[in-house]
PDB file of C-alpha atoms in Angstrom:
ATOM      1  CA  MET Z   1     128.952 105.167 100.256  1.00  0.00           C
ATOM      2  CA  LEU Z   2     126.424 103.883 102.768  1.00  0.00           C
ATOM      3  CA  ILE Z   3     125.288 105.764 105.862  1.00  0.00           C
ATOM      4  CA  ALA Z   4     123.180 104.388 108.711  1.00  0.00           C
ATOM      5  CA  LEU Z   5     121.001 106.960 110.511  1.00  0.00           C
ATOM      6  CA  ASN Z   6     118.783 106.460 113.526  1.00  0.00           C
ATOM      7  CA  LYS Z   7     115.899 108.576 112.249  1.00  0.00           C
ATOM      8  CA  PRO Z   8     114.111 110.240 115.146  1.00  0.00           C
ATOM      9  CA  TYR Z   9     110.347 110.371 115.513  1.00  0.00           C
ATOM     10  CA  GLY Z  10     108.813 113.344 113.677  1.00  0.00           C
ATOM     11  CA  VAL Z  11     111.514 113.637 111.002  1.00  0.00           C
ATOM     12  CA  LEU Z  12     110.560 113.506 107.306  1.00  0.00           C
ATOM     13  CA  CYS Z  13     112.469 111.092 105.029  1.00  0.00           C
ATOM     14  CA  GLN Z  14     113.477 113.879 102.659  1.00  0.00           C
ATOM     15  CA  PHE Z  15     116.004 116.703 102.692  1.00  0.00           C
ATOM     16  CA  THR Z  16     113.691 119.691 102.218  1.00  0.00           C
ATOM     17  CA  ASP Z  17     110.256 120.705 103.384  1.00  0.00           C
ATOM     18  CA  ALA Z  18     108.365 123.832 102.396  1.00  0.00           C
ATOM     19  CA  ASP Z  19     106.495 123.769 105.721  1.00  0.00           C
ATOM     20  CA  GLY Z  20     109.660 123.935 107.858  1.00  0.00           C
ATOM     21  CA  ARG Z  21     109.325 120.489 109.425  1.00  0.00           C
ATOM     22  CA  ARG Z  22     112.424 118.545 110.500  1.00  0.00           C
ATOM     23  CA  THR Z  23     114.066 116.629 107.644  1.00  0.00           C
ATOM     24  CA  LEU Z  24     117.105 114.464 107.024  1.00  0.00           C
ATOM     25  CA  ALA Z  25     119.085 117.667 106.355  1.00  0.00           C
ATOM     26  CA  ASP Z  26     118.929 118.360 110.103  1.00  0.00           C
ATOM     27  CA  PHE Z  27     121.047 115.237 110.705  1.00  0.00           C
ATOM     28  CA  ILE Z  28     122.978 114.392 107.520  1.00  0.00           C
ATOM     29  CA  ARG Z  29     125.538 116.867 106.216  1.00  0.00           C
ATOM     30  CA  GLN Z  30     126.840 114.597 103.443  1.00  0.00           C
ATOM     31  CA  LYS Z  31     125.829 115.891 100.014  1.00  0.00           C
ATOM     32  CA  ASP Z  32     124.386 113.785  97.212  1.00  0.00           C
ATOM     33  CA  VAL Z  33     123.057 110.914  99.332  1.00  0.00           C
ATOM     34  CA  TYR Z  34     119.481 109.708  99.265  1.00  0.00           C
ATOM     35  CA  ALA Z  35     117.363 107.510 101.481  1.00  0.00           C
ATOM     36  CA  ALA Z  36     117.303 103.868 100.394  1.00  0.00           C
ATOM     37  CA  GLY Z  37     113.720 103.266 101.407  1.00  0.00           C
ATOM     38  CA  ARG Z  38     111.494 105.307 103.652  1.00  0.00           C
ATOM     39  CA  LEU Z  39     110.284 105.538 107.224  1.00  0.00           C
ATOM     40  CA  ASP Z  40     107.098 107.455 107.966  1.00  0.00           C
ATOM     41  CA  GLN Z  41     107.353 110.673 109.925  1.00  0.00           C
ATOM     42  CA  ASP Z  42     105.892 108.883 112.963  1.00  0.00           C
ATOM     43  CA  SER Z  43     108.292 105.913 112.725  1.00  0.00           C
ATOM     44  CA  GLU Z  44     111.804 105.748 114.108  1.00  0.00           C
ATOM     45  CA  GLY Z  45     114.987 103.814 113.658  1.00  0.00           C
ATOM     46  CA  LEU Z  46     117.362 102.610 110.978  1.00  0.00           C
ATOM     47  CA  LEU Z  47     117.378 104.497 107.722  1.00  0.00           C
ATOM     48  CA  LEU Z  48     120.068 103.765 105.145  1.00  0.00           C
ATOM     49  CA  LEU Z  49     121.304 106.511 102.828  1.00  0.00           C
ATOM     50  CA  THR Z  50     123.538 106.097  99.825  1.00  0.00           C
ATOM     51  CA  ASP Z  51     124.910 107.837  96.760  1.00  0.00           C
ATOM     52  CA  ASP Z  52     124.835 104.539  94.804  1.00  0.00           C
ATOM     53  CA  GLY Z  53     121.608 103.958  92.873  1.00  0.00           C
ATOM     54  CA  ARG Z  54     122.342 100.257  92.304  1.00  0.00           C
ATOM     55  CA  LEU Z  55     122.912  99.713  96.038  1.00  0.00           C
ATOM     56  CA  ALA Z  56     119.715 101.623  96.876  1.00  0.00           C
ATOM     57  CA  HIS Z  57     117.835  99.324  94.479  1.00  0.00           C
ATOM     58  CA  GLN Z  58     119.333  96.198  96.093  1.00  0.00           C
ATOM     59  CA  LEU Z  59     118.320  97.420  99.555  1.00  0.00           C
ATOM     60  CA  THR Z  60     114.771  98.405  98.669  1.00  0.00           C
ATOM     61  CA  ASP Z  61     113.525  96.259  95.795  1.00  0.00           C
ATOM     62  CA  PRO Z  62     111.306  93.420  97.072  1.00  0.00           C
ATOM     63  CA  GLY Z  63     112.849  91.178  94.407  1.00  0.00           C
ATOM     64  CA  HIS Z  64     116.123  91.233  96.349  1.00  0.00           C
ATOM     65  CA  LYS Z  65     114.309  89.933  99.476  1.00  0.00           C
ATOM     66  CA  GLN Z  66     116.180  92.086 102.001  1.00  0.00           C
ATOM     67  CA  PRO Z  67     114.392  91.501 105.309  1.00  0.00           C
ATOM     68  CA  LYS Z  68     113.437  94.548 107.338  1.00  0.00           C
ATOM     69  CA  THR Z  69     112.999  94.007 111.066  1.00  0.00           C
ATOM     70  CA  TYR Z  70     110.872  96.224 113.287  1.00  0.00           C
ATOM     71  CA  LEU Z  71     110.321  96.478 117.022  1.00  0.00           C
ATOM     72  CA  VAL Z  72     106.650  97.329 117.482  1.00  0.00           C
ATOM     73  CA  GLN Z  73     104.725  98.511 120.535  1.00  0.00           C
ATOM     74  CA  VAL Z  74     101.035  97.739 120.158  1.00  0.00           C
ATOM     75  CA  GLU Z  75      97.935  98.558 122.111  1.00  0.00           C
ATOM     76  CA  GLY Z  76      96.733  95.520 124.059  1.00  0.00           C
ATOM     77  CA  GLU Z  77      98.316  92.238 125.085  1.00  0.00           C
ATOM     78  CA  ILE Z  78      99.339  90.500 121.864  1.00  0.00           C
ATOM     79  CA  ASP Z  79      98.064  86.918 121.690  1.00  0.00           C
ATOM     80  CA  LYS Z  80      99.118  83.746 119.881  1.00  0.00           C
ATOM     81  CA  ALA Z  81      96.277  84.001 117.354  1.00  0.00           C
ATOM     82  CA  ALA Z  82      97.354  87.485 116.281  1.00  0.00           C
ATOM     83  CA  LEU Z  83     100.996  86.442 116.025  1.00  0.00           C
ATOM     84  CA  GLU Z  84     100.047  83.417 113.936  1.00  0.00           C
ATOM     85  CA  ALA Z  85      97.929  85.582 111.635  1.00  0.00           C
ATOM     86  CA  LEU Z  86     100.888  87.960 111.153  1.00  0.00           C
ATOM     87  CA  ARG Z  87     103.150  84.987 110.399  1.00  0.00           C
ATOM     88  CA  ARG Z  88     100.776  83.648 107.739  1.00  0.00           C
ATOM     89  CA  GLY Z  89     100.194  87.079 106.215  1.00  0.00           C
ATOM     90  CA  VAL Z  90      97.071  89.194 106.511  1.00  0.00           C
ATOM     91  CA  LEU Z  91      94.629  90.605 104.016  1.00  0.00           C
ATOM     92  CA  LEU Z  92      94.954  94.371 103.636  1.00  0.00           C
ATOM     93  CA  ASN Z  93      92.898  96.661 101.400  1.00  0.00           C
ATOM     94  CA  ASP Z  94      95.645  96.415  98.735  1.00  0.00           C
ATOM     95  CA  GLY Z  95      95.836  92.608  98.891  1.00  0.00           C
ATOM     96  CA  PRO Z  96      97.347  89.894 101.052  1.00  0.00           C
ATOM     97  CA  THR Z  97     100.771  90.372 102.608  1.00  0.00           C
ATOM     98  CA  LEU Z  98     103.548  87.835 102.370  1.00  0.00           C
ATOM     99  CA  PRO Z  99     104.222  85.721 105.473  1.00  0.00           C
ATOM    100  CA  THR Z 100     106.364  87.394 108.133  1.00  0.00           C
ATOM    101  CA  VAL Z 101     108.494  86.405 111.077  1.00  0.00           C
ATOM    102  CA  ALA Z 102     106.540  87.695 114.069  1.00  0.00           C
ATOM    103  CA  GLN Z 103     107.143  87.038 117.735  1.00  0.00           C
ATOM    104  CA  ALA Z 104     106.358  88.528 121.103  1.00  0.00           C
ATOM    105  CA  ALA Z 105     109.184  90.665 122.497  1.00  0.00           C
ATOM    106  CA  THR Z 106     109.986  92.635 125.585  1.00  0.00           C
ATOM    107  CA  GLU Z 107     110.734  96.323 125.680  1.00  0.00           C
ATOM    108  CA  PRO Z 108     114.515  96.481 125.235  1.00  0.00           C
ATOM    109  CA  ASP Z 109     116.643  98.093 127.929  1.00  0.00           C
ATOM    110  CA  TRP Z 110     118.518 100.102 125.272  1.00  0.00           C
ATOM    111  CA  LEU Z 111     115.369 101.857 124.053  1.00  0.00           C
ATOM    112  CA  TRP Z 112     115.421 105.647 124.192  1.00  0.00           C
ATOM    113  CA  PRO Z 113     112.409 107.667 125.362  1.00  0.00           C
ATOM    114  CA  ARG Z 114     110.262 108.986 122.543  1.00  0.00           C
ATOM    115  CA  ASP Z 115     109.569 112.696 122.257  1.00  0.00           C
ATOM    116  CA  PRO Z 116     106.622 113.166 122.473  1.00  0.00           C
ATOM    117  CA  PRO Z 117     105.932 110.087 124.584  1.00  0.00           C
ATOM    118  CA  VAL Z 118     103.563 107.352 123.419  1.00  0.00           C
ATOM    119  CA  ARG Z 119     100.097 107.896 124.851  1.00  0.00           C
ATOM    120  CA  PHE Z 120      99.546 106.067 128.120  1.00  0.00           C
ATOM    121  CA  ARG Z 121      96.248 104.652 129.330  1.00  0.00           C
ATOM    122  CA  LYS Z 122      96.018 102.946 132.721  1.00  0.00           C
ATOM    123  CA  SER Z 123      93.215 100.632 131.635  1.00  0.00           C
ATOM    124  CA  ILE Z 124      94.787  99.469 128.355  1.00  0.00           C
ATOM    125  CA  PRO Z 125      98.060  97.509 128.478  1.00  0.00           C
ATOM    126  CA  THR Z 126     100.628  97.538 125.708  1.00  0.00           C
ATOM    127  CA  SER Z 127     102.928  94.844 124.422  1.00  0.00           C
ATOM    128  CA  TRP Z 128     105.956  94.570 122.156  1.00  0.00           C
ATOM    129  CA  LEU Z 129     106.652  92.372 119.182  1.00  0.00           C
ATOM    130  CA  SER Z 130     109.322  91.878 116.577  1.00  0.00           C
ATOM    131  CA  ILE Z 131     108.255  91.676 112.935  1.00  0.00           C
ATOM    132  CA  SER Z 132     110.499  90.899 109.954  1.00  0.00           C
ATOM    133  CA  LEU Z 133     109.133  91.238 106.464  1.00  0.00           C
ATOM    134  CA  ARG Z 134     110.416  91.214 102.906  1.00  0.00           C
ATOM    135  CA  GLU Z 135     108.039  93.657 101.275  1.00  0.00           C
ATOM    136  CA  GLY Z 136     107.621  97.338 101.930  1.00  0.00           C
ATOM    137  CA  ARG Z 137     104.133  98.645 101.314  1.00  0.00           C
ATOM    138  CA  ASN Z 138     103.050 102.016 102.595  1.00  0.00           C
ATOM    139  CA  ARG Z 139     102.569 101.833 106.397  1.00  0.00           C
ATOM    140  CA  GLN Z 140     102.492  98.060 106.102  1.00  0.00           C
ATOM    141  CA  VAL Z 141     103.441  97.081 109.665  1.00  0.00           C
ATOM    142  CA  ARG Z 142     100.917  99.517 111.125  1.00  0.00           C
ATOM    143  CA  ARG Z 143      98.181  98.225 108.837  1.00  0.00           C
ATOM    144  CA  MET Z 144      99.050  94.609 109.607  1.00  0.00           C
ATOM    145  CA  THR Z 145      98.939  94.997 113.398  1.00  0.00           C
ATOM    146  CA  ALA Z 146      95.653  96.919 113.116  1.00  0.00           C
ATOM    147  CA  ALA Z 147      94.217  94.169 110.892  1.00  0.00           C
ATOM    148  CA  VAL Z 148      94.808  91.610 113.672  1.00  0.00           C
ATOM    149  CA  GLY Z 149      93.305  93.891 116.327  1.00  0.00           C
ATOM    150  CA  PHE Z 150      96.420  95.473 117.844  1.00  0.00           C
ATOM    151  CA  PRO Z 151      97.024  99.068 116.693  1.00  0.00           C
ATOM    152  CA  THR Z 152     100.650 100.173 116.541  1.00  0.00           C
ATOM    153  CA  LEU Z 153     101.682 102.811 119.067  1.00  0.00           C
ATOM    154  CA  ARG Z 154     105.420 102.898 118.323  1.00  0.00           C
ATOM    155  CA  LEU Z 155     107.386 101.537 115.374  1.00  0.00           C
ATOM    156  CA  ILE Z 156     111.181 101.274 115.313  1.00  0.00           C
ATOM    157  CA  ARG Z 157     113.100  99.732 112.418  1.00  0.00           C
ATOM    158  CA  VAL Z 158     116.104  97.939 113.886  1.00  0.00           C
ATOM    159  CA  GLN Z 159     117.556  96.167 110.847  1.00  0.00           C
ATOM    160  CA  VAL Z 160     117.632  96.155 107.028  1.00  0.00           C
ATOM    161  CA  GLY Z 161     119.314  93.073 105.575  1.00  0.00           C
ATOM    162  CA  GLU Z 162     122.660  92.729 107.313  1.00  0.00           C
ATOM    163  CA  HIS Z 163     122.684  96.349 108.527  1.00  0.00           C
ATOM    164  CA  ALA Z 164     121.495  96.960 112.088  1.00  0.00           C
ATOM    165  CA  LEU Z 165     120.883  99.971 114.300  1.00  0.00           C
ATOM    166  CA  ASP Z 166     123.612  98.704 116.665  1.00  0.00           C
ATOM    167  CA  GLY Z 167     123.549 101.356 119.368  1.00  0.00           C
ATOM    168  CA  LEU Z 168     123.017 104.492 117.298  1.00  0.00           C
ATOM    169  CA  ALA Z 169     121.159 107.093 119.357  1.00  0.00           C
ATOM    170  CA  PRO Z 170     118.318 109.038 117.711  1.00  0.00           C
ATOM    171  CA  GLY Z 171     119.800 111.513 115.231  1.00  0.00           C
ATOM    172  CA  GLU Z 172     123.197 109.790 115.149  1.00  0.00           C
ATOM    173  CA  SER Z 173     124.672 108.380 111.987  1.00  0.00           C
ATOM    174  CA  ARG Z 174     127.704 106.379 110.933  1.00  0.00           C
ATOM    175  CA  GLN Z 175     129.289 105.488 107.656  1.00  0.00           C
ATOM    176  CA  ILE Z 176     129.201 101.777 106.823  1.00  0.00           C
ATOM    177  CA  ARG Z 177     132.198 100.330 105.017  1.00  0.00           C
TER     178      ARG Z 177
END
């Protein structure tokens, strides 16, 4: 079984929390499924859940090279030099990243408002980009955009391998056949 969930902002990628924060249990009623990969509490978008350990491994193990694609809002107007640096790979404190597919994007018309909203500053513009990568280090996209001088304000995973968000609203899920 494979379930696609549009994980809302502020939700933990686990089913229980001793501190009473929102978890996957608030959205997924199916028993005995587990997240295939993770999204930070402050990230949104596609999260795949399965009851099949082998499938979870295929989806998450970097050796299987499943691309993960993110829509990223950054602080500042992204420039060609930063995009090229992201494409080549950047040096992080835990070593260099693999090359990525990175390109400027526009805010999509299907995008839902975030609750709470992203901070707004009149004097500092924001821009959007699309990043696809084949590794999955802790907070990697955020660290990469910061390393090239453009801190991430909003991060939405839109695709994992062949599985895409495809119109799921925040908190909605669907079973994938």
